[in-house]
Coordinates of C-alpha atoms in Angstrom, one line a residue:
X1 CA 0.0 0.0 0.0
X2 CA 1.3 3.5 -0.8
X3 CA 1.8 6.1 1.8
X4 CA -1.4 7.7 3.1
X5 CA -2.3 11.2 1.8
X6 CA -1.6 12.6 5.3
X7 CA 2.0 11.2 5.3
X8 CA 2.7 12.4 1.8
X9 CA 1.2 15.8 2.6
X10 CA 3.2 16.3 5.8
X11 CA 6.5 16.2 3.9
X12 CA 5.8 19.5 2.1
X13 CA 3.2 21.6 3.9
X14 CA 1.3 22.0 7.0
X15 CA -2.5 22.1 6.8
X16 CA -4.8 21.6 9.8
X17 CA -7.8 19.7 8.6
X18 CA -10.9 20.0 10.8
X19 CA -14.2 18.2 11.0
X20 CA -17.2 20.1 12.3
X21 CA -16.2 19.3 15.9
X22 CA -12.5 20.0 16.2
X23 CA -9.3 20.8 14.3
X24 CA -7.2 17.7 13.6
X25 CA -3.7 17.4 12.3
X26 CA -1.3 20.0 11.1
X27 CA 1.1 20.3 8.2
X28 CA 3.8 22.8 7.3
X29 CA 3.7 24.7 4.0
X30 CA 7.0 24.9 2.3
X31 CA 6.0 25.9 -1.2
X32 CA 7.5 28.4 -3.6
X33 CA 5.5 31.5 -4.2
X34 CA 5.0 34.5 -6.5
X35 CA 5.9 37.8 -7.7
X36 CA 2.4 38.8 -8.7
X37 CA 1.1 39.8 -5.4
X38 CA 3.7 39.3 -2.8
X39 CA 5.6 42.3 -2.0
X40 CA 3.8 45.5 -0.8
X41 CA 6.7 46.6 1.3
X42 CA 6.9 43.6 3.6
X43 CA 9.5 41.6 1.7
X44 CA 9.7 37.8 1.6
X45 CA 12.1 37.7 4.6
X46 CA 9.8 39.7 6.9
X47 CA 6.9 38.4 8.9
X48 CA 9.0 35.5 10.1
X49 CA 12.6 34.7 10.9
X50 CA 15.1 36.6 13.0
X51 CA 14.7 40.0 14.5
X52 CA 11.8 42.4 13.8
X53 CA 8.5 40.8 12.7
X54 CA 6.3 43.1 10.7
X55 CA 2.7 43.5 11.7
X56 CA 1.4 42.3 8.3
X57 CA 2.4 39.6 5.9
X58 CA 1.1 39.1 2.4
X59 CA -0.4 35.6 1.8
X60 CA -0.7 34.6 -1.9
X61 CA -3.8 32.7 -2.8
X62 CA -3.6 30.9 -6.2
X63 CA -6.9 29.4 -7.3
X64 CA -8.6 27.8 -10.2
X65 CA -11.8 25.8 -10.8
X66 CA -13.6 23.4 -13.1
X67 CA -10.6 21.5 -14.4
X68 CA -12.8 18.5 -15.3
X69 CA -9.8 16.2 -15.8
X70 CA -8.4 18.2 -18.7
X71 CA -4.8 17.1 -18.4
X72 CA -3.9 17.7 -22.0
X73 CA -4.5 21.1 -23.6
X74 CA -8.2 21.3 -24.5
X75 CA -8.8 21.5 -28.3
X76 CA -10.9 23.9 -30.4
X77 CA -12.7 26.8 -28.7
X78 CA -12.6 24.9 -25.4
X79 CA -8.8 25.5 -25.3
X80 CA -8.8 29.3 -25.7
X81 CA -9.7 32.4 -23.7
X82 CA -10.9 35.8 -24.9
X83 CA -8.6 38.7 -24.1
X84 CA -9.6 42.4 -24.7
X85 CA -6.8 44.4 -26.2
X86 CA -5.8 48.0 -25.5
X87 CA -7.6 49.1 -28.7
X88 CA -10.9 47.3 -27.6
X89 CA -10.6 44.4 -30.0
X90 CA -10.9 40.9 -28.6
X91 CA -8.2 38.3 -29.2
X92 CA -8.5 34.5 -28.8
X93 CA -5.5 33.1 -26.8
X94 CA -4.7 29.4 -26.7
X95 CA -4.5 28.3 -23.0
X96 CA -4.7 25.3 -20.6
X97 CA -3.2 21.9 -20.0
X98 CA -1.7 20.7 -16.8
X99 CA 1.9 20.8 -18.2
X100 CA 1.4 24.6 -18.5
X101 CA -0.8 25.0 -15.4
X102 CA 1.9 23.5 -13.3
X103 CA 4.6 25.8 -14.8
X104 CA 2.3 28.8 -14.3
X105 CA 1.7 28.0 -10.6
X106 CA 5.3 27.2 -9.9
X107 CA 6.5 30.5 -11.5
X108 CA 3.8 32.4 -9.7
X109 CA 4.9 31.1 -6.3
X110 CA 8.5 32.2 -6.6
X111 CA 9.3 34.9 -4.1
X112 CA 6.2 34.3 -2.0
X113 CA 6.9 32.2 1.1
X114 CA 3.3 32.3 2.2
X115 CA 1.5 30.8 -0.8
X116 CA -1.7 28.6 -0.8
X117 CA -3.3 26.9 -3.9
X118 CA -7.0 26.3 -3.7
X119 CA -9.7 25.2 -6.1
X120 CA -13.4 25.8 -6.5
X121 CA -14.7 22.3 -7.4
X122 CA -15.3 20.1 -10.4
X123 CA -11.7 19.0 -10.6
X124 CA -12.9 15.7 -11.8
X125 CA -16.0 14.4 -13.7
X126 CA -17.1 15.0 -17.3
X127 CA -13.4 14.4 -18.0
X128 CA -11.7 13.6 -21.4
X129 CA -10.9 9.9 -21.9
X130 CA -7.3 10.2 -20.6
X131 CA -8.7 10.8 -17.1
X132 CA -12.3 9.5 -17.4
X133 CA -11.3 6.0 -18.6
X134 CA -9.4 5.6 -15.3
X135 CA -12.1 7.0 -13.1
X136 CA -10.1 10.3 -12.8
X137 CA -7.1 8.8 -10.9
X138 CA -4.8 10.5 -13.4
X139 CA -6.3 13.9 -12.5
X140 CA -5.9 13.4 -8.7
X141 CA -2.3 12.4 -9.3
X142 CA -1.7 15.5 -11.3
X143 CA -3.3 17.8 -8.7
X144 CA -1.0 16.2 -6.1
X145 CA 1.9 17.1 -8.3
X146 CA 0.5 20.7 -8.7
X147 CA 0.7 21.0 -4.9
X148 CA -3.0 21.8 -4.6
X149 CA -3.7 22.5 -0.9
X150 CA -7.5 22.3 -0.8
X151 CA -10.6 22.2 -3.0
X152 CA -14.3 22.3 -2.6
X153 CA -16.4 19.5 -4.1
X154 CA -18.4 20.4 -7.2
X155 CA -21.5 18.8 -8.5
X156 CA -19.4 16.6 -10.9
X157 CA -17.5 15.1 -7.9
X158 CA -20.7 13.2 -7.3
X159 CA -21.1 11.8 -10.8
X160 CA -20.1 8.3 -9.6
X161 CA -21.5 8.6 -6.1
X162 CA -20.1 9.4 -2.7
X163 CA -18.3 6.1 -2.3
X164 CA -16.2 6.8 -5.4
X165 CA -15.6 10.4 -4.2
X166 CA -14.4 9.0 -0.9
X167 CA -12.0 6.7 -2.8
X168 CA -10.7 9.8 -4.6
X169 CA -9.9 11.3 -1.2
X170 CA -8.6 8.2 0.7
X171 CA -7.2 6.1 -2.1
X172 CA -7.5 2.4 -3.0
X173 CA -8.0 0.8 -6.4
X174 CA -11.4 0.8 -8.2
X175 CA -13.8 -1.7 -6.6
X176 CA -14.7 -3.2 -10.0
X177 CA -11.8 -2.5 -12.4
X178 CA -9.0 -2.9 -9.8
X179 CA -5.6 -1.3 -10.1
X180 CA -4.6 0.1 -13.5
X181 CA -0.9 -0.3 -13.1
X182 CA 1.0 -3.4 -12.0
X183 CA 2.1 -3.2 -8.4
X184 CA 0.6 0.3 -8.0
X185 CA -2.3 1.2 -5.7
X186 CA -4.1 4.5 -6.1
X187 CA -3.0 6.7 -3.2
X188 CA -5.8 9.3 -3.2
X189 CA -5.6 13.0 -2.9
X190 CA -2.8 14.7 -0.9
X191 CA -5.2 17.6 -0.4
X192 CA -8.6 17.7 1.5
X193 CA -11.8 17.7 -0.4
X194 CA -14.3 20.0 1.5
X195 CA -18.0 19.3 1.4
X196 CA -19.5 21.4 4.2
X197 CA -23.1 21.4 2.9
X198 CA -23.3 17.7 1.8
X199 CA -24.5 15.5 4.6
X200 CA -25.5 11.8 4.9
X201 CA -29.2 11.3 5.2
X202 CA -28.5 8.6 7.7
X203 CA -26.1 10.3 10.0
X204 CA -26.7 14.0 9.3
X205 CA -23.0 14.6 9.2
X206 CA -20.9 16.0 6.4
X207 CA -19.7 13.2 4.1
X208 CA -16.2 14.8 3.9
X209 CA -14.5 17.5 6.0
X210 CA -16.4 20.8 6.0
X211 CA -13.3 23.0 6.5
X212 CA -9.6 23.0 6.9
X213 CA -7.0 25.5 8.4
X214 CA -3.8 26.4 6.6
X215 CA -1.0 27.4 9.1
X216 CA 2.5 28.7 8.8
X217 CA 4.6 30.7 11.3
X218 CA 1.5 31.8 13.3
X219 CA -0.5 32.7 10.2
X220 CA -3.8 30.9 10.1
X221 CA -6.3 30.9 7.2
X222 CA -9.5 28.8 7.2
X223 CA -11.1 27.3 4.1
X224 CA -14.8 26.3 4.0
X225 CA -15.9 24.3 0.9
X226 CA -19.4 24.0 -0.4
X227 CA -21.1 22.9 -3.7
X228 CA -24.3 24.4 -5.1
X229 CA -27.4 23.4 -3.2
X230 CA -29.0 22.5 -6.5
X231 CA -26.6 19.6 -7.2
X232 CA -29.3 16.9 -7.0
X233 CA -31.0 18.6 -10.0
X234 CA -27.9 18.4 -12.2
X235 CA -26.5 15.0 -11.3
X236 CA -28.0 11.5 -11.9
X237 CA -30.1 10.2 -9.0
X238 CA -27.6 7.4 -8.3
X239 CA -24.8 9.9 -7.9
X240 CA -26.5 11.7 -5.0
X241 CA -28.4 8.8 -3.4
X242 CA -28.4 9.0 0.4
X243 CA -27.1 12.6 0.4
X244 CA -28.7 15.9 1.4
X245 CA -27.5 19.2 0.0
X246 CA -27.9 22.3 2.2
X247 CA -28.1 26.1 1.6
X248 CA -24.7 27.6 0.7
X249 CA -25.1 30.7 2.8
X250 CA -26.3 29.1 5.9
X251 CA -23.6 26.4 5.8
X252 CA -20.7 28.8 5.2
X253 CA -22.0 31.1 8.0
X254 CA -22.3 28.2 10.4
X255 CA -18.7 27.0 9.9
X256 CA -17.3 30.6 9.7
X257 CA -18.7 31.1 13.2
X258 CA -17.1 27.8 14.3
X259 CA -13.7 28.8 12.9
X260 CA -14.0 32.2 14.5
X261 CA -14.6 30.6 17.9
X262 CA -11.4 28.6 17.4
X263 CA -9.5 31.8 16.8
X264 CA -9.3 31.6 13.0
X265 CA -10.3 35.1 11.9
X266 CA -9.1 34.9 8.3
X267 CA -11.5 32.7 6.2
X268 CA -11.9 32.0 2.5
X269 CA -15.0 30.3 1.1
X270 CA -14.6 27.9 -1.8
X271 CA -18.0 27.8 -3.4
X272 CA -19.0 25.7 -6.4
X273 CA -21.5 28.2 -7.7
X274 CA -20.9 31.2 -9.9
X275 CA -22.1 34.0 -12.0
X276 CA -22.1 35.5 -15.5
X277 CA -19.9 38.5 -16.2
X278 CA -21.1 41.1 -18.8
X279 CA -18.1 40.2 -21.0
X280 CA -16.5 36.9 -21.9
X281 CA -13.0 38.4 -21.8
X282 CA -11.0 37.2 -18.9
X283 CA -9.5 40.7 -18.3
X284 CA -12.9 42.4 -18.3
X285 CA -13.2 45.0 -15.4
X286 CA -16.0 43.5 -13.4
X287 CA -16.1 46.5 -11.1
X288 CA -17.0 49.0 -13.8
X289 CA -18.9 51.3 -13.5
X290 CA -19.3 50.2 -9.8
X291 CA -18.2 47.4 -7.5
X292 CA -19.7 44.1 -8.7
X293 CA -21.8 45.9 -11.4
X294 CA -20.4 43.7 -14.2
X295 CA -21.7 40.3 -12.9
X296 CA -25.0 38.6 -12.5
X297 CA -26.2 35.2 -11.4
X298 CA -26.6 33.1 -8.3
X299 CA -23.2 34.0 -6.8
X300 CA -24.3 37.6 -6.3
X301 CA -27.0 36.7 -3.7
X302 CA -24.7 34.2 -2.1
X303 CA -21.9 36.7 -1.8
X304 CA -24.2 39.3 -0.3
X305 CA -25.5 36.8 2.3
X306 CA -22.3 35.3 3.5
X307 CA -21.1 36.6 6.9
X308 CA -18.4 39.3 6.9
X309 CA -16.2 36.8 8.8
X310 CA -15.4 35.4 5.4
X311 CA -12.7 37.5 3.6
X312 CA -12.8 36.2 0.0
X313 CA -14.8 33.9 -2.2
X314 CA -13.3 31.5 -4.8
X315 CA -16.1 30.3 -7.0
X316 CA -16.8 28.2 -10.1
X317 CA -19.5 26.1 -11.9
X318 CA -20.4 28.6 -14.6
X319 CA -17.0 28.3 -16.3
X320 CA -16.7 32.1 -16.5
X321 CA -13.8 34.3 -15.7
X322 CA -14.2 37.2 -13.3
X323 CA -12.6 39.1 -10.5
X324 CA -15.3 41.2 -8.8
X325 CA -15.7 43.2 -5.6
X326 CA -19.1 42.4 -4.1
X327 CA -19.9 44.1 -0.8
X328 CA -20.5 41.8 2.2
X329 CA -23.6 42.2 4.4
X330 CA -21.7 44.9 6.4
X331 CA -21.1 46.8 3.2
X332 CA -17.4 46.2 3.1
X333 CA -15.6 45.2 -0.1
X334 CA -15.0 41.5 -0.6
X335 CA -13.3 39.7 -3.6
X336 CA -15.3 37.1 -5.6
X337 CA -13.3 35.3 -8.2
X338 CA -13.5 32.6 -10.9
X339 CA -10.9 31.3 -13.3
X340 CA -13.0 30.1 -16.2
X341 CA -12.4 26.3 -16.7
X342 CA -10.2 23.5 -17.9
X343 CA -7.0 25.0 -16.4
X344 CA -7.0 27.9 -18.9
X345 CA -6.6 30.6 -16.2
X346 CA -5.5 30.9 -12.6
X347 CA -6.4 33.6 -10.1
X348 CA -3.6 35.3 -8.1
X349 CA -5.0 37.0 -5.0
X350 CA -3.0 38.9 -2.3
X351 CA -4.4 38.6 1.2
X352 CA -2.7 41.0 3.6
X353 CA -2.7 39.2 7.0
X354 CA -2.6 41.3 10.1
X355 CA -0.8 39.4 12.9
X356 CA -2.3 41.6 15.6
X357 CA -5.9 40.8 14.7
X358 CA -5.3 37.5 12.8
X359 CA -7.6 38.9 10.2
X360 CA -7.3 39.9 6.5
X361 CA -7.0 43.7 5.8
X362 CA -9.8 43.7 3.3
X363 CA -8.9 47.1 1.8
X364 CA -5.5 45.7 0.7
X365 CA -6.8 42.6 -1.1
X366 CA -5.8 42.5 -4.7
X367 CA -6.7 39.9 -7.3
X368 CA -6.3 39.2 -11.0
X369 CA -6.8 36.4 -13.5
X370 CA -3.8 35.2 -15.5
X371 CA -3.6 33.1 -18.7
X372 CA -2.1 29.7 -18.5
X373 CA -0.1 30.4 -21.6
X374 CA 1.2 27.6 -23.9
X375 CA 4.2 29.7 -24.8
X376 CA 6.0 28.8 -21.6
X377 CA 8.0 25.7 -20.9
X378 CA 6.1 22.5 -20.0
X379 CA 6.4 21.0 -16.5
X380 CA 8.3 17.8 -17.3
X381 CA 6.7 15.8 -14.5
X382 CA 3.3 16.5 -15.9
X383 CA 4.5 15.6 -19.4
X384 CA 5.7 12.2 -18.0
X385 CA 2.4 11.7 -16.2
X386 CA 0.4 12.3 -19.3
X387 CA 2.6 10.0 -21.4
X388 CA 2.3 7.2 -18.8
X389 CA -1.5 7.3 -18.7
X390 CA -1.7 7.8 -22.5
X391 CA 0.2 4.6 -23.0
X392 CA -2.4 2.8 -21.0
X393 CA -5.3 4.5 -22.8
X394 CA -3.9 4.3 -26.4
X395 CA -5.4 1.0 -27.5
X396 CA -8.8 2.4 -26.9
X397 CA -8.5 6.2 -27.3
X398 CA -6.8 6.2 -30.8
X399 CA -9.4 3.9 -32.4
X400 CA -11.0 5.8 -35.3
X401 CA -14.8 6.1 -35.1
X402 CA -15.7 8.4 -38.1
X403 CA -14.8 11.3 -40.2
X404 CA -15.8 15.0 -40.3
X405 CA -15.3 17.7 -43.0
X406 CA -15.0 20.6 -40.6
X407 CA -15.3 21.5 -36.9
X408 CA -18.7 20.5 -35.4
X409 CA -19.1 22.8 -32.5
X410 CA -20.9 21.9 -29.3
X411 CA -19.4 23.1 -26.0
X412 CA -17.8 26.0 -27.8
X413 CA -20.9 27.1 -29.7
X414 CA -22.7 30.1 -28.3
X415 CA -25.8 29.4 -30.3
X416 CA -28.9 28.0 -28.6
X417 CA -29.1 25.2 -31.1
X418 CA -25.7 23.7 -31.6
X419 CA -24.5 21.7 -34.6
X420 CA -23.1 19.0 -32.4
X421 CA -26.3 19.0 -30.4
X422 CA -28.3 18.1 -33.5
X423 CA -25.8 15.4 -34.4
X424 CA -26.0 13.8 -31.0
X425 CA -29.8 13.9 -31.0
X426 CA -29.9 12.4 -34.5
X427 CA -27.6 9.6 -33.3
X428 CA -29.9 8.9 -30.4
X429 CA -33.0 8.8 -32.5
X430 CA -31.5 6.5 -35.1
X431 CA -30.2 4.1 -32.5
X432 CA -33.5 3.9 -30.6
X433 CA -36.1 4.3 -33.4
X434 CA -36.4 0.6 -34.3
X435 CA -39.4 -1.0 -32.7
X436 CA -37.2 -3.5 -30.8
X437 CA -35.0 -0.7 -29.6
X438 CA -37.7 1.5 -28.1
X439 CA -39.6 2.9 -31.1
X440 CA -38.4 6.5 -30.5
X441 CA -40.1 9.2 -32.6
X442 CA -37.7 12.0 -31.6
X443 CA -34.8 12.6 -29.2
X444 CA -33.9 15.3 -26.8
X445 CA -30.4 16.1 -25.5
X446 CA -29.4 18.4 -22.6
X447 CA -26.9 21.1 -23.7
X448 CA -24.8 20.7 -20.6
X449 CA -24.1 17.1 -21.5
X450 CA -22.1 18.2 -24.5
X451 CA -18.6 18.6 -23.1
X452 CA -16.4 19.4 -26.1
X453 CA -16.4 20.1 -29.8
X454 CA -15.5 17.7 -32.6
X455 CA -12.4 19.3 -34.0
X456 CA -11.3 18.8 -37.6
X457 CA -7.6 19.3 -36.9
X458 CA -5.7 16.2 -35.8
X459 CA -5.0 16.0 -32.0
X460 CA -2.5 13.1 -32.4
X461 CA -1.3 10.9 -35.2
X462 CA -4.8 10.0 -36.5
X463 CA -4.9 12.6 -39.3
X464 CA -7.1 15.7 -39.9
X465 CA -10.8 15.0 -40.0
X466 CA -10.6 11.6 -38.1
X467 CA -12.8 11.3 -35.0
X468 CA -11.2 8.9 -32.5
X469 CA -12.8 7.2 -29.6
X470 CA -11.0 9.5 -27.3
X471 CA -12.4 12.6 -29.1
X472 CA -15.9 11.1 -29.1
X473 CA -15.5 10.3 -25.4
X474 CA -14.6 14.0 -24.7
X475 CA -17.9 15.0 -26.2
X476 CA -20.0 12.6 -24.1
X477 CA -17.9 11.5 -21.1
X478 CA -20.7 10.5 -18.7
X479 CA -21.6 7.3 -20.5
X480 CA -25.3 7.9 -19.6
X481 CA -27.6 5.0 -20.4
X482 CA -30.3 6.0 -22.9
X483 CA -34.0 5.8 -22.1
X484 CA -37.1 5.7 -24.3
X485 CA -40.2 6.8 -22.5
X486 CA -43.9 7.6 -23.2
X487 CA -44.8 11.3 -23.0
X488 CA -48.1 13.0 -23.9
X489 CA -48.0 15.8 -26.3
X490 CA -49.0 18.1 -23.4
X491 CA -45.9 16.9 -21.4
X492 CA -43.7 17.5 -24.5
X493 CA -45.0 21.0 -24.8
X494 CA -44.5 21.6 -21.0
X495 CA -40.9 20.3 -21.2
X496 CA -40.1 22.7 -24.1
X497 CA -41.6 25.5 -22.0
X498 CA -39.4 24.5 -19.0
X499 CA -36.4 25.3 -21.1
X500 CA -37.1 29.0 -20.6
X501 CA -39.3 29.2 -17.5
X502 CA -39.2 28.2 -13.8
X503 CA -35.6 27.5 -12.7
X504 CA -34.4 27.9 -16.2
X505 CA -36.0 31.3 -16.9
X506 CA -33.0 33.4 -16.0
X507 CA -30.5 31.1 -17.8
X508 CA -32.3 29.1 -20.4
X509 CA -31.3 25.5 -21.1
X510 CA -32.3 24.8 -24.7
X511 CA -32.7 21.1 -25.4
X512 CA -31.0 19.9 -28.6
X513 CA -33.5 18.2 -30.9
X514 CA -33.4 15.4 -33.5
X515 CA -34.3 15.9 -37.1
X516 CA -38.1 16.3 -37.7
X517 CA -38.9 18.2 -34.5
X518 CA -39.2 21.9 -35.2
X519 CA -40.6 25.0 -33.4
X520 CA -40.1 28.7 -32.9
X521 CA -38.5 30.3 -29.8
X522 CA -39.5 34.0 -29.4
X523 CA -37.0 35.6 -27.1
X524 CA -38.9 38.9 -27.2
X525 CA -41.4 37.3 -24.8
X526 CA -40.9 36.1 -21.3
X527 CA -41.1 32.8 -19.5
X528 CA -43.0 29.9 -21.0
X529 CA -44.5 32.2 -23.6
X530 CA -41.1 32.2 -25.4
X531 CA -42.0 28.8 -26.8
X532 CA -44.6 29.4 -29.6
X533 CA -46.8 26.4 -28.9
X534 CA -48.6 26.3 -32.3
X535 CA -45.3 26.1 -34.1
X536 CA -44.2 22.8 -32.4
X537 CA -44.3 20.1 -35.1
X538 CA -43.0 16.6 -35.6
X539 CA -42.3 15.8 -39.2
X540 CA -44.5 18.7 -40.3
X541 CA -47.5 17.7 -38.1
X542 CA -48.5 19.7 -35.1
X543 CA -47.9 18.1 -31.7
X544 CA -51.2 16.7 -30.4
X545 CA -51.5 17.4 -26.6
X546 CA -53.6 14.3 -26.2
X547 CA -51.4 11.9 -28.2
X548 CA -48.6 9.8 -26.8
X549 CA -45.1 10.0 -28.2
X550 CA -42.1 7.7 -27.7
X551 CA -39.2 10.0 -26.8
X552 CA -35.4 9.2 -26.5
X553 CA -33.2 10.9 -24.0
X554 CA -30.4 10.1 -21.5
X555 CA -31.2 8.9 -18.0
X556 CA -30.3 12.3 -16.5
X557 CA -33.1 14.0 -18.5
X558 CA -35.5 11.1 -18.0
X559 CA -35.0 11.6 -14.3
X560 CA -36.2 15.3 -14.5
X561 CA -32.7 16.7 -14.4
X562 CA -31.9 20.4 -15.3
X563 CA -35.3 21.6 -14.2
X564 CA -37.2 19.4 -16.7
X565 CA -39.8 18.0 -14.3
X566 CA -42.1 17.1 -17.2
X567 CA -39.6 14.7 -18.6
X568 CA -39.4 12.9 -15.3
X569 CA -43.1 12.0 -15.6
X570 CA -42.5 9.6 -18.5
X571 CA -43.9 6.1 -18.4
X572 CA -43.2 2.7 -20.1
X573 CA -39.5 3.2 -19.9
X574 CA -37.1 1.1 -22.0
X575 CA -33.3 1.3 -21.1
X576 CA -31.1 1.2 -24.1
X577 CA -27.3 1.4 -24.8
X578 CA -25.1 4.3 -23.6
X579 CA -25.2 7.7 -25.3
X580 CA -21.5 7.2 -26.2
X581 CA -22.2 3.9 -27.9
X582 CA -25.0 5.4 -30.0
X583 CA -22.8 8.4 -30.9
X584 CA -19.9 6.2 -32.1
X585 CA -22.2 3.9 -34.0
X586 CA -23.7 6.9 -35.8
X587 CA -20.3 8.3 -36.7
X588 CA -19.2 4.9 -38.1
X589 CA -22.4 4.4 -40.1
X590 CA -22.6 7.9 -41.6
X591 CA -19.0 8.8 -42.6
X592 CA -16.0 7.6 -44.5
X593 CA -12.7 9.2 -45.3
X594 CA -14.1 9.9 -48.8
X595 CA -17.5 11.1 -47.5
X596 CA -17.0 12.7 -44.1
X597 CA -19.9 14.2 -42.1
X598 CA -20.5 17.9 -42.6
X599 CA -21.7 20.1 -39.7
X600 CA -25.5 20.1 -39.4
X601 CA -27.2 23.3 -40.4
X602 CA -28.7 23.8 -36.9
X603 CA -31.9 25.2 -38.3
X604 CA -34.6 23.2 -36.4
X605 CA -35.3 25.9 -33.9
X606 CA -36.4 29.3 -35.3
X607 CA -35.2 31.9 -32.9
X608 CA -36.8 35.3 -32.8
X609 CA -34.8 38.0 -31.0

């Protein structure tokens, strides 16, 4: 058995991890640190050591979120960030990949003896094949190598259930597939996963530690980690079975009070919930024209409700980039940050720690997002890690599945109807239309389940236009089982209305639809009225509210996920193959090197704006 995470961690940093009752353990941080935020007059040698000790010390907080197992540089639009230039134009900058993320963090830490690296959740789950094929063990190994100190859980940490998440923390080989490398047992995470607002229905206690305390030379900073309360609505039922998810504000406030009673006055909340900035550029000024004026979404209300005892919020989930100042309930400025996704950015925040009060000087907090540039040298240990796991994955990942004539955009498309969404829905309909396969008449696909683009350019030695199993897996990494269910026409209409009403009104979730289903979406209207009911047709015939239709969708949607309660009312369910199997079968059946698939026109939904 390999060394425990605690033993491995103790060799390089000191973290005191606490349960809800008492602080346990301690570790000593001896990590390099950075020139971006370290210096304001205190100097790296002051604040500890011999002689005079300054009253304040700058603590560097490096953070990122929503890595989703993207160890290799993401391809296509998923692997770029938007950067606004001095003349106002916007430039697309290639970014991401753990070889570069490791280099960026290590460079950033130089000159900063007080440096902490934290993450905002979704480190794993919905991962490309290189990590997903091995149940994300490669990503945990990479995060250990990055010297991650702490992360919150995200919703995707629960994709495979709490037992698998616990294995990610504690180690041990997969209960079904065993160990992936001869003589090597998975050691688990060197860093604590925090899940303050996720409790067991049986015991009422958090399933993982709710908080942890970082300590060095008398400096103490507490971290509380929560995921969004709405996690059960966006994860399969099996993934959250036996768990209860609590309010983010109430939970953070509860544990902030507990930390305060223990003498920990400097606190950072890691929250897997986020917002939407007014610009997609990572360097957009979120505080223009006023503090926090450039951001909207759930994180605003959360930030405004969290106790002033918390000094900064590291957030995630929305895959957006922002550094905003949102006033706390006492009206004092407080930094709220997010570093996009897939390791394309990291946030560098300077927390000025007052040794007399043990608190952060809020007015001195500075923060900025930085691009994980691919122009820098790669971290050789990460290159070796990727090569090792790629060798294990190669027999499966490099297998050709089909051919495309150009990029078919999914995750990277900003359109409501995505070309790749149409392709996936068509694949699901074709696979499940035969009477003995379910008799589906049309298919619906949730947009959030499309995790990447199909990119024409070769990502390896396969050649341009070739879609490999690994690339197809990156698009649909959940391996959701497909369902075919009976829905009335009235339920179908309600489901389409739920795309733009109820919990989805503020941020619509437009279902991707198979060929033959058409309708008009009028965005000049509000709520359910945005769906023009009398335009909903199947193969040219109006949907009959009283008729029954056989509808294909993944098990997540069939369970009412993403706010589609109407889809959860289906009956006469037939369980089919996985979404990935149907997708690969469609690619193989409909493309050759001589006749590759072209991007669908994406013209099934008529959008009025």
